[in-house]
XYZ file of N, CA, C and O in Angstrom:
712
model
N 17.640 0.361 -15.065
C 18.037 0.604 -13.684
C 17.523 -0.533 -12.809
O 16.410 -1.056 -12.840
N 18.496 -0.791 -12.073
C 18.211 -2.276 -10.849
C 17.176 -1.469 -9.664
O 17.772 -1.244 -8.611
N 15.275 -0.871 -9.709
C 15.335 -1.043 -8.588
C 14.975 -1.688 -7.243
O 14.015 -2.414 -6.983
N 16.081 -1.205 -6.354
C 15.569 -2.446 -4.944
C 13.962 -1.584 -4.586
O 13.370 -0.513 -4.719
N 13.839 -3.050 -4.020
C 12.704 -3.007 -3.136
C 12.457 -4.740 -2.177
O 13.403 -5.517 -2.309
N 11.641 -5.074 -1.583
C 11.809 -5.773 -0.275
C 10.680 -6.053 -0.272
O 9.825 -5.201 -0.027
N 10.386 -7.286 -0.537
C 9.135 -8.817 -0.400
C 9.126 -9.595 0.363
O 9.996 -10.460 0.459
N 7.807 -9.446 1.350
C 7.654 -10.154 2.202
C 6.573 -11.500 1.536
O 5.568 -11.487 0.825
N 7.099 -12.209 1.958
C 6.519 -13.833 1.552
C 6.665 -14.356 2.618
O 7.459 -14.182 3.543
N 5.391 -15.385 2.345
C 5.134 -17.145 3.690
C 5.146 -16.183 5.171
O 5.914 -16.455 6.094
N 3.813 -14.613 5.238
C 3.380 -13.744 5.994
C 2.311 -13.896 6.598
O 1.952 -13.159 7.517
N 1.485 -15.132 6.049
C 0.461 -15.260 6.289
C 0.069 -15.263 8.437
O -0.963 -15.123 9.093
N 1.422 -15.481 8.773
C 1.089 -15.942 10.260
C 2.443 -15.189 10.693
O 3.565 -15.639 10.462
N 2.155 -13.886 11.402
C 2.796 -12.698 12.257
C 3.332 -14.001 13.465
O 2.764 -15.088 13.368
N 4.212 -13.856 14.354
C 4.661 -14.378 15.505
C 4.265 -13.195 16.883
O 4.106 -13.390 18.088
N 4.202 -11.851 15.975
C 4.197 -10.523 16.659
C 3.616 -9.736 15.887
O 3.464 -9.975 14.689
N 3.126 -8.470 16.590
C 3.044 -7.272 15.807
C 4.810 -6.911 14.879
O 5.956 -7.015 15.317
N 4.417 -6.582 13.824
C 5.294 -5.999 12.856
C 4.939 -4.890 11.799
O 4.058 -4.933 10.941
N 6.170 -3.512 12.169
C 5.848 -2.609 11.030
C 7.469 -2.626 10.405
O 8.583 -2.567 10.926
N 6.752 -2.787 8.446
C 8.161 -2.810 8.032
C 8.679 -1.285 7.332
O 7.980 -1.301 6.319
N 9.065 -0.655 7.294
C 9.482 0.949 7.343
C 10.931 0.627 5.876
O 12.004 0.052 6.057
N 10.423 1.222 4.581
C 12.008 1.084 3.451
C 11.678 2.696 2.429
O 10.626 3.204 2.040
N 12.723 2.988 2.321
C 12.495 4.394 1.450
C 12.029 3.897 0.350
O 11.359 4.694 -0.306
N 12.224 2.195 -0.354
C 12.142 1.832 -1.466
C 10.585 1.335 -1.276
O 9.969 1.379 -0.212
N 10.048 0.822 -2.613
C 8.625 -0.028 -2.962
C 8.638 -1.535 -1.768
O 9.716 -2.114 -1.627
N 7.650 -1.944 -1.151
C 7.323 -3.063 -0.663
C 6.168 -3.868 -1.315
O 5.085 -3.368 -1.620
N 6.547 -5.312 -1.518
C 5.729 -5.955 -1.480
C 5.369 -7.298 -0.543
O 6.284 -7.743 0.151
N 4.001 -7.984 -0.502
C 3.711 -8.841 -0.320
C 3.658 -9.910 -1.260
O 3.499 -9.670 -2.457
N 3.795 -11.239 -0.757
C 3.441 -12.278 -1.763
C 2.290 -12.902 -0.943
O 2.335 -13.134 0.265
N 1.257 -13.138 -1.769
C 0.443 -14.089 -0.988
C -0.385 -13.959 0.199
O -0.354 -12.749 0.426
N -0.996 -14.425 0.951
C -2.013 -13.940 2.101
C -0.568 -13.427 3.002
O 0.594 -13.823 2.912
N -1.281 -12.244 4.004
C -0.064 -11.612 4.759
C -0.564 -11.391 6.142
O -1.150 -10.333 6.371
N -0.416 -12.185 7.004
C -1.179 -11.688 8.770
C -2.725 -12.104 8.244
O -3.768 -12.029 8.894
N -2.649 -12.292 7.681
C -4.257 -13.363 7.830
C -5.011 -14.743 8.532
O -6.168 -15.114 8.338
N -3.831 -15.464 9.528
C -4.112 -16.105 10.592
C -3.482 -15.635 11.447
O -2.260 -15.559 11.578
N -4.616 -15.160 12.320
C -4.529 -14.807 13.903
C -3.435 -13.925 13.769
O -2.219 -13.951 13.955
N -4.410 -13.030 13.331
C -3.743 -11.243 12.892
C -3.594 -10.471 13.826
O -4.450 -10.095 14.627
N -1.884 -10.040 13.744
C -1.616 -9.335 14.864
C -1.233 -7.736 14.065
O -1.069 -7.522 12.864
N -1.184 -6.972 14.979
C -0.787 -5.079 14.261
C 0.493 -5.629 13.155
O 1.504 -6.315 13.305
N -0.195 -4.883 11.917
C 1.066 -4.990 11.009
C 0.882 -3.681 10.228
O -0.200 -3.152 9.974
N 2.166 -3.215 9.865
C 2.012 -2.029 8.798
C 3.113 -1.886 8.373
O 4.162 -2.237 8.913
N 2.872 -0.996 6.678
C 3.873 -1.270 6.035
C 4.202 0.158 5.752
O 3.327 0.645 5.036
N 5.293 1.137 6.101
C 5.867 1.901 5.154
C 6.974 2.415 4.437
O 8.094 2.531 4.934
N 6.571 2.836 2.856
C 6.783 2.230 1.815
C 6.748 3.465 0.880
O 5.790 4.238 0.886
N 7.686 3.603 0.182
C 7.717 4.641 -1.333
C 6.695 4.035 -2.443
O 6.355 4.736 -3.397
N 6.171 2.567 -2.267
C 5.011 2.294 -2.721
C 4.939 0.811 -2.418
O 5.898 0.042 -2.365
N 3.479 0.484 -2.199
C 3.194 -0.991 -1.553
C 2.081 -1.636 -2.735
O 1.027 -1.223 -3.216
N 2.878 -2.813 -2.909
C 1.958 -3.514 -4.048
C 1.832 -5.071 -4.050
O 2.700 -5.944 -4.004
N 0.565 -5.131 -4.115
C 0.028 -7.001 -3.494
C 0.475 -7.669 -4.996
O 0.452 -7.345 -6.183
N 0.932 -8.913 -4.081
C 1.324 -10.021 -5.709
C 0.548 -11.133 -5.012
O 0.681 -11.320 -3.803
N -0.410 -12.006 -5.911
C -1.176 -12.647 -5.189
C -0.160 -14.409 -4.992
O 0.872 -14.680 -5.607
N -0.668 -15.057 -4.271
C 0.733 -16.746 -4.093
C 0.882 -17.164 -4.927
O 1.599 -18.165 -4.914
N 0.328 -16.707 -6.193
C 0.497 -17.940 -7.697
C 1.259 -16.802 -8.479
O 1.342 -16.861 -9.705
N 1.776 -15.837 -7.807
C 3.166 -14.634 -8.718
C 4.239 -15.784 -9.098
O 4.388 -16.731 -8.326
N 5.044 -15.682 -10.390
C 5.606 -16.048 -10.488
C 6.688 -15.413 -11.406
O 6.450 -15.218 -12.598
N 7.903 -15.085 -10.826
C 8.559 -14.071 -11.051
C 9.177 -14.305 -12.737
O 9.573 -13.449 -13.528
N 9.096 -15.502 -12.866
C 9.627 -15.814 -14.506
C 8.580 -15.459 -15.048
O 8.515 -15.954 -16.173
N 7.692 -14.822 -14.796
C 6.449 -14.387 -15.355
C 6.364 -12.970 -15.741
O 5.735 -12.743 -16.775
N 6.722 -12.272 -15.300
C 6.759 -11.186 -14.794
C 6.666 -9.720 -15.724
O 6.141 -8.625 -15.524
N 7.369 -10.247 -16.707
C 7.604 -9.403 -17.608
C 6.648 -9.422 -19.067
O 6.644 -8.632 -20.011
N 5.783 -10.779 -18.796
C 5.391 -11.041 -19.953
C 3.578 -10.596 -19.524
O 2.987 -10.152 -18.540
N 3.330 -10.904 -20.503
C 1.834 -10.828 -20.564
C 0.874 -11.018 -19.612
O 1.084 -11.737 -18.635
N -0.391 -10.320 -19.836
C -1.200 -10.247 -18.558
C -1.775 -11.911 -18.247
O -2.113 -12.294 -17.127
N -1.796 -12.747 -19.460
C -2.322 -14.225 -19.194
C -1.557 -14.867 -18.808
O -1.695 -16.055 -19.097
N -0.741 -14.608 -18.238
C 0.499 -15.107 -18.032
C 0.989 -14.827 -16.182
O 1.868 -15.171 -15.392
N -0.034 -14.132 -16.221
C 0.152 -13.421 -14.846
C -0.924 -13.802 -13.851
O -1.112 -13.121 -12.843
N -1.463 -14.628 -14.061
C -2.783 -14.926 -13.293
C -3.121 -15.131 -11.625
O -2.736 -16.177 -11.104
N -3.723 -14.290 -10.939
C -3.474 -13.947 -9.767
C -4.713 -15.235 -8.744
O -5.588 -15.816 -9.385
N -4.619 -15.392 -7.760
C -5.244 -16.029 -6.835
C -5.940 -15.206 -6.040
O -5.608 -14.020 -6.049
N -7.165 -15.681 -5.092
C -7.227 -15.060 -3.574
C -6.422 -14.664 -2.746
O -5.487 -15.464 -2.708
N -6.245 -13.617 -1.862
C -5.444 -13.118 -1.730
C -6.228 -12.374 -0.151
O -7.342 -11.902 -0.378
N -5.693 -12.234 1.498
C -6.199 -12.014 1.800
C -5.031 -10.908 2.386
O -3.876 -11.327 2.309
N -5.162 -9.901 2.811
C -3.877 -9.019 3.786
C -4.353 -7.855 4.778
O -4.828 -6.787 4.391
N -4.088 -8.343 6.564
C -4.534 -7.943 6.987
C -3.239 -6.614 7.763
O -2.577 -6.806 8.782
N -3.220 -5.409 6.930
C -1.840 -4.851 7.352
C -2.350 -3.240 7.059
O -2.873 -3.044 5.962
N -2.222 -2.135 7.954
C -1.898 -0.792 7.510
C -0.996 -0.592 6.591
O -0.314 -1.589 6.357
N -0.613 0.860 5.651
C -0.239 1.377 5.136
C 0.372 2.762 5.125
O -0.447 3.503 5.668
N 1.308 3.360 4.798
C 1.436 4.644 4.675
C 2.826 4.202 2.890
O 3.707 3.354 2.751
N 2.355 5.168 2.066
C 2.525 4.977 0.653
C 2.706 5.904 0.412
O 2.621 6.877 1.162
N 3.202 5.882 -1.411
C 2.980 7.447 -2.177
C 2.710 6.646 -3.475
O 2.814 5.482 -3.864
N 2.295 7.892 -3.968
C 1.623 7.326 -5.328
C 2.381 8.102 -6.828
O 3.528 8.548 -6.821
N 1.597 8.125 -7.861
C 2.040 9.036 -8.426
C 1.054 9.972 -8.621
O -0.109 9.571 -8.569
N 1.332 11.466 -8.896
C 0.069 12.114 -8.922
C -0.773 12.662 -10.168
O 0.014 13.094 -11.010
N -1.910 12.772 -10.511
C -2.550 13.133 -11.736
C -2.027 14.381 -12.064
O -1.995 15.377 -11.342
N -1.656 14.267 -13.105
C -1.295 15.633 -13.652
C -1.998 15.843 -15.276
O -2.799 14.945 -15.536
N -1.866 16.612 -16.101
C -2.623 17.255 -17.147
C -2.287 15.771 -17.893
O -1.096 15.590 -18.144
N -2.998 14.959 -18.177
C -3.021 14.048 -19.191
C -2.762 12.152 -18.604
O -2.856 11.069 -19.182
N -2.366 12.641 -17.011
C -2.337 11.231 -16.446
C -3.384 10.690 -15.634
O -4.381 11.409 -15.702
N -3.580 9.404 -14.672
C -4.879 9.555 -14.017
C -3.737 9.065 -12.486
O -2.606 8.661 -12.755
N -4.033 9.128 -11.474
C -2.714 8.614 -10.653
C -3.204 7.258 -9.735
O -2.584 6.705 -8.827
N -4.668 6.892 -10.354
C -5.446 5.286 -10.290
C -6.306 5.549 -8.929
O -7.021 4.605 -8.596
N -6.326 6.531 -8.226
C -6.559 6.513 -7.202
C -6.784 5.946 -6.285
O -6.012 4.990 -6.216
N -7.995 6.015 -4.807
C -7.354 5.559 -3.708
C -7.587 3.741 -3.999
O -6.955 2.806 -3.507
N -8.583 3.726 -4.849
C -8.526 1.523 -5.319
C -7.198 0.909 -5.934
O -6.880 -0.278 -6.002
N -6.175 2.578 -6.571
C -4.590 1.709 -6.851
C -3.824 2.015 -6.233
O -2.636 1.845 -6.506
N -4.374 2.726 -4.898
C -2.782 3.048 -3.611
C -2.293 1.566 -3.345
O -1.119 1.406 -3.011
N -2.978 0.677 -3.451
C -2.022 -0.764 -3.501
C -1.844 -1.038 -4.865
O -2.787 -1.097 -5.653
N -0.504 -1.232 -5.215
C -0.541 -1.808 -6.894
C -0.846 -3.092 -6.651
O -0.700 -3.919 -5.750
N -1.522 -2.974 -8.209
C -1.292 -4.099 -8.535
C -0.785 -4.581 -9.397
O -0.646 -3.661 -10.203
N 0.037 -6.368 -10.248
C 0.127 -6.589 -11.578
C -0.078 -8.053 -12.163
O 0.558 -8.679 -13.011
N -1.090 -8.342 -11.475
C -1.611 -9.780 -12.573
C -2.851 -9.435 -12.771
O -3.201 -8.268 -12.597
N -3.520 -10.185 -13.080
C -4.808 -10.653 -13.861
C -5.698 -11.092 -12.443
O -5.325 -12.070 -11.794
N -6.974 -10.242 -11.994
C -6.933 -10.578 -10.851
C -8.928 -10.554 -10.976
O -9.744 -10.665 -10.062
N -9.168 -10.358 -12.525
C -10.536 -10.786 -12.765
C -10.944 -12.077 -12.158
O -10.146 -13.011 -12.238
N -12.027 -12.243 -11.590
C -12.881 -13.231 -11.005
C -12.028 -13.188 -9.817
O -12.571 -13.951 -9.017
N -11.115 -12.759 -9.356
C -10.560 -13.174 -8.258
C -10.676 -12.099 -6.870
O -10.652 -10.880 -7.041
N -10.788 -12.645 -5.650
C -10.870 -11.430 -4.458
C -9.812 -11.256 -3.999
O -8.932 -12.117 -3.993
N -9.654 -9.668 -3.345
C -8.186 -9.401 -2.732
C -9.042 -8.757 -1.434
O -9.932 -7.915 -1.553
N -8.728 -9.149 -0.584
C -9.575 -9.023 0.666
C -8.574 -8.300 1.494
O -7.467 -8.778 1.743
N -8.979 -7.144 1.914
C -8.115 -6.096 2.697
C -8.857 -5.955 4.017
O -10.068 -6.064 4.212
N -7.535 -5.597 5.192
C -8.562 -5.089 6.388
C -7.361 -4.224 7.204
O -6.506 -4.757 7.911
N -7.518 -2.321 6.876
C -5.959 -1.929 8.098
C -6.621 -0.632 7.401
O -7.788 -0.482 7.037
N -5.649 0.166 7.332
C -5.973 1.706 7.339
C -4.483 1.938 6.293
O -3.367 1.422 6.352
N -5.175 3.102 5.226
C -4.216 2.993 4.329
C -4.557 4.802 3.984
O -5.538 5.457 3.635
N -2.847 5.130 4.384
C -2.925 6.903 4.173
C -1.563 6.930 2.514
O -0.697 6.066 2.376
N -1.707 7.762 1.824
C -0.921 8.129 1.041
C -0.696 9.850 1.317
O -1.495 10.770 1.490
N 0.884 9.771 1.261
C 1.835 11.090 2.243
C 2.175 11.362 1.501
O 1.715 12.503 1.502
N 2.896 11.272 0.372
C 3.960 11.896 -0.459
C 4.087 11.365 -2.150
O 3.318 10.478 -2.520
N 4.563 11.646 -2.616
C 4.736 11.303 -4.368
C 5.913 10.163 -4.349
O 6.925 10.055 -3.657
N 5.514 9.579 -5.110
C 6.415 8.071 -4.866
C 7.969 8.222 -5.226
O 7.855 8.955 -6.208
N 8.737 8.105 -5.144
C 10.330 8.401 -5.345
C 10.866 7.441 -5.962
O 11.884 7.718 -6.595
N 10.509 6.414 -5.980
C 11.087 5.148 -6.881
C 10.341 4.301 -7.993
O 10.646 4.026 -9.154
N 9.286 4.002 -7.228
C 8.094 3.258 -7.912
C 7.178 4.186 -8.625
O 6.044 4.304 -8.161
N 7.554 4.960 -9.841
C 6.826 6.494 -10.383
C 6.415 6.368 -11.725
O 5.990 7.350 -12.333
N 6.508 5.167 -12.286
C 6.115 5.420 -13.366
C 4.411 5.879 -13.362
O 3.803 5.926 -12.293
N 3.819 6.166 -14.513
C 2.463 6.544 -14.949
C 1.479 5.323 -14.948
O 1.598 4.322 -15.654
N 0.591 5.547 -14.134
C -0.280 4.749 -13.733
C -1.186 4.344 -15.309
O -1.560 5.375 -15.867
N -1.498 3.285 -15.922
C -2.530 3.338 -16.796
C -3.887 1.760 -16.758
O -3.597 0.573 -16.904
N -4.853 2.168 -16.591
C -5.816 0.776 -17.006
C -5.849 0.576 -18.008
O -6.985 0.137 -18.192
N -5.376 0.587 -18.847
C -5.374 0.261 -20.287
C -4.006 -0.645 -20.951
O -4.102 -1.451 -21.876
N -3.306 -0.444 -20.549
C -1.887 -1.082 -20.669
C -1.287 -2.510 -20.064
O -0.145 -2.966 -20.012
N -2.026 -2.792 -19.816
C -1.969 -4.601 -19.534
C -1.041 -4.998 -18.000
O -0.509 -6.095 -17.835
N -1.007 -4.199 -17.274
C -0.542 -3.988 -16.183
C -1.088 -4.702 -15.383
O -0.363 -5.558 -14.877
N -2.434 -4.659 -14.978
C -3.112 -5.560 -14.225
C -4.470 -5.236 -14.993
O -4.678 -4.284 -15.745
N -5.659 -6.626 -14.491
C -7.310 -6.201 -14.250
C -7.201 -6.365 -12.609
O -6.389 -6.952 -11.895
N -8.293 -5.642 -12.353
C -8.819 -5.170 -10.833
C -9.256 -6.616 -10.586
O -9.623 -7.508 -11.350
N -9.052 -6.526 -8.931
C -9.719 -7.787 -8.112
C -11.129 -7.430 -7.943
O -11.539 -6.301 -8.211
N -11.797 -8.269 -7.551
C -13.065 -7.909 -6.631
C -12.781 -7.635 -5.350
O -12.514 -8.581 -4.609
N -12.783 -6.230 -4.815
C -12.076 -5.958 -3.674
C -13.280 -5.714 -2.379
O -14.241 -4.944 -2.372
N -12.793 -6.723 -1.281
C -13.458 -6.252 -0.456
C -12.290 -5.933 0.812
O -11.480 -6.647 1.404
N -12.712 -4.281 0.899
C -11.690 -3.805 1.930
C -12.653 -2.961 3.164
O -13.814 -2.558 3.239
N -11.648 -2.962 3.898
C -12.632 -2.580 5.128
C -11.658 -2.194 6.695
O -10.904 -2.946 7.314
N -11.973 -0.988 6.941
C -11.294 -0.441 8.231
C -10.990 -0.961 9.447
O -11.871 -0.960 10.307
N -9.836 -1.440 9.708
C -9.959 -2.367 11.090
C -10.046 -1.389 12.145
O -9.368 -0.405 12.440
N -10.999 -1.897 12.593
C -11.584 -0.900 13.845
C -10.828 -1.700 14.981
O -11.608 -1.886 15.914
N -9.511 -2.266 15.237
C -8.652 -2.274 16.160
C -7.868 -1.573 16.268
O -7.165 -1.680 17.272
N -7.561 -0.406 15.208
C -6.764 0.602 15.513
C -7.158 1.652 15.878
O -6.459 2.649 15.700
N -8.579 1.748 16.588
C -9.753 2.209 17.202
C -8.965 2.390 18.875
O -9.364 3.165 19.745
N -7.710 1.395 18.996
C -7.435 1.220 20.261
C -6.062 1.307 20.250
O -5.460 0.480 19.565
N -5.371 2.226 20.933
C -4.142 2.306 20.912
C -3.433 1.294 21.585
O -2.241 1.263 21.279
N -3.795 0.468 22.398
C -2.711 -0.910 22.753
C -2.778 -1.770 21.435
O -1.717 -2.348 21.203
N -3.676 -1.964 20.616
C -3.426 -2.770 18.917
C -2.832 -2.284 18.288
O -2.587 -3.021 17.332
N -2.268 -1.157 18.184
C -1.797 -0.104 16.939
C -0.116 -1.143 16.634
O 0.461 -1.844 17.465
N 0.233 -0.918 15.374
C 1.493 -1.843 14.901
C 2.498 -0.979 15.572
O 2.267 0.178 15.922
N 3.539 -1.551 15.720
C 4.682 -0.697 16.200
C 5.597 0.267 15.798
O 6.486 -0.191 15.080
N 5.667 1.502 16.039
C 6.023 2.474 16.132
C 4.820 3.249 14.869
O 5.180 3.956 13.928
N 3.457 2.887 15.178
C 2.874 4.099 14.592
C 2.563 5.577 14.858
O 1.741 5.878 15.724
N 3.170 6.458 14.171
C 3.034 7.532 14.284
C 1.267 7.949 14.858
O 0.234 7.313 14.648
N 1.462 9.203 15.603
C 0.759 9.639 16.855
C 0.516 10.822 16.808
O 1.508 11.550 16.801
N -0.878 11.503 16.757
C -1.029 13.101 16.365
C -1.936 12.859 17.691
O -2.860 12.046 17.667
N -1.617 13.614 18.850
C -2.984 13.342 20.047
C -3.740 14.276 19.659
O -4.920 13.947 19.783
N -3.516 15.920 18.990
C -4.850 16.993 18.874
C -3.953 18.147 18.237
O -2.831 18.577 18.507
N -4.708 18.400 17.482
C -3.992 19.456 16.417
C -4.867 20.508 16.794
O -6.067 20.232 16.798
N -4.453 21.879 17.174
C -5.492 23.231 17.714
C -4.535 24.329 17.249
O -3.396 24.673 17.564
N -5.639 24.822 16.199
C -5.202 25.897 15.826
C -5.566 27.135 16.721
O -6.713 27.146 17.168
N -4.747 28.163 17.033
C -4.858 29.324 17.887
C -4.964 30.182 17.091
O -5.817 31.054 17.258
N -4.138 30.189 16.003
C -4.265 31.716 15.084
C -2.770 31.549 14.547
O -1.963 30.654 14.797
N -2.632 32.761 13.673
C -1.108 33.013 12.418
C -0.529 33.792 14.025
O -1.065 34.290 15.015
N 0.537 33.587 13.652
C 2.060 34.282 14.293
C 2.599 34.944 13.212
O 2.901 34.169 12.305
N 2.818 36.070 12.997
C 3.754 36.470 11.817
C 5.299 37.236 12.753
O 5.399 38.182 13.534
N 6.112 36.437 12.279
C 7.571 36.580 12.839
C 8.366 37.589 12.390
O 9.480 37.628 12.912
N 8.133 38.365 11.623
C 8.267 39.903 11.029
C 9.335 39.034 9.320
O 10.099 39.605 8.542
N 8.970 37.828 9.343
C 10.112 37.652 8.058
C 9.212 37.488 6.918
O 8.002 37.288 6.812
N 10.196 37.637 6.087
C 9.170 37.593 4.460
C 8.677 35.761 4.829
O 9.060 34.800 5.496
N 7.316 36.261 3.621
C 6.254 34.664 3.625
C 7.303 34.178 1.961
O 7.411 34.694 0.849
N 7.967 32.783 2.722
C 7.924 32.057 1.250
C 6.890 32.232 0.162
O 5.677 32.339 0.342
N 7.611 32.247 -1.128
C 6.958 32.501 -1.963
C 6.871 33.501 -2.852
O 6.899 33.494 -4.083
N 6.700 34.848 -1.620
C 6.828 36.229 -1.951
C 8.126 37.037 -2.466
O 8.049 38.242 -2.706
């Protein structure tokens, strides 16, 4: 099966705040809003870093073959993953960004806020560390406390001002389920 998905490359320098919004998988190539970083966020049926030395004739073959660079990306998230079930692991929250080269000795330097909403719809296969998929970066990630401020926030991020619970309403109809 052909599937789409939508790569952003040569990101390193925003002109503007940008959020990119696809039902399908997103990726980055390479450093992304990492000079003179403006609000960026990505959402995505799944978001996965390829570091600037990806090389797509590569791709299919072997993990030495795949050898990843520094890598810096300064961008929010909203994702899905796949989820653990009786015999899988679903990589948790260190593989809500995929990854797939060889990224030993190397850093992937993160800085945004990263939520996972839903079960991935496209990008679903079974997560495994063992299967030559990727090795882990040395990750240093870290909360940008500019979204601490709602004039920084990327554009069109979703907005909860206060959630208050009062109590159940029961509407006299049967409870799903029952």
């Amino acid at each position: 099966a052909n599937l789409k998905a939508t790569r952003l490359a040569n990101g390193s320098t925003l002109k503007a705040g940008l959020t990119v919004v696809s039902e399908n998988p997103v990726y980055t190539k390479g450093n992304y809003n990492s000079t003179s970083k403006k609000p960026a966020a990505i959402f995505a049926d799944a978001y996965t870093v390829l570091s600037g030395s990806w090389n797509d004739a590569n791709g299919a073959a072997g993990l030495s073959s795949r050898v990843a660079t520094a890598t810096t990306c300064n961008v929010s998230f909203i994702t899905g993953n796949v989820p653990t079930n009786a015999g899988n692991m679903s990589g948790g929250t260190h593989n809500l960004p995929r990854f797939l080269e060889n990224w030993s000795g190397k850093t992937f330097t993160w800085k945004g806020s990263m939520v996972q909403m839903w079960k991935s719809q496209y990008a679903n296969a079974v997560w495994s560390d063992v299967d030559g998929t990727y090795n882990p970066p040395t990750r240093v990630w870290d909360f940008d406390t500019d979204l601490l401020d709602p004039t920084k926030l990327p554009p069109g991020t979703p907005m909860v001002n206060a959630v208050v619970k009062r109590g159940w309403t029961n509407t006299g109809g049967p409870i799903a389920g029952n």
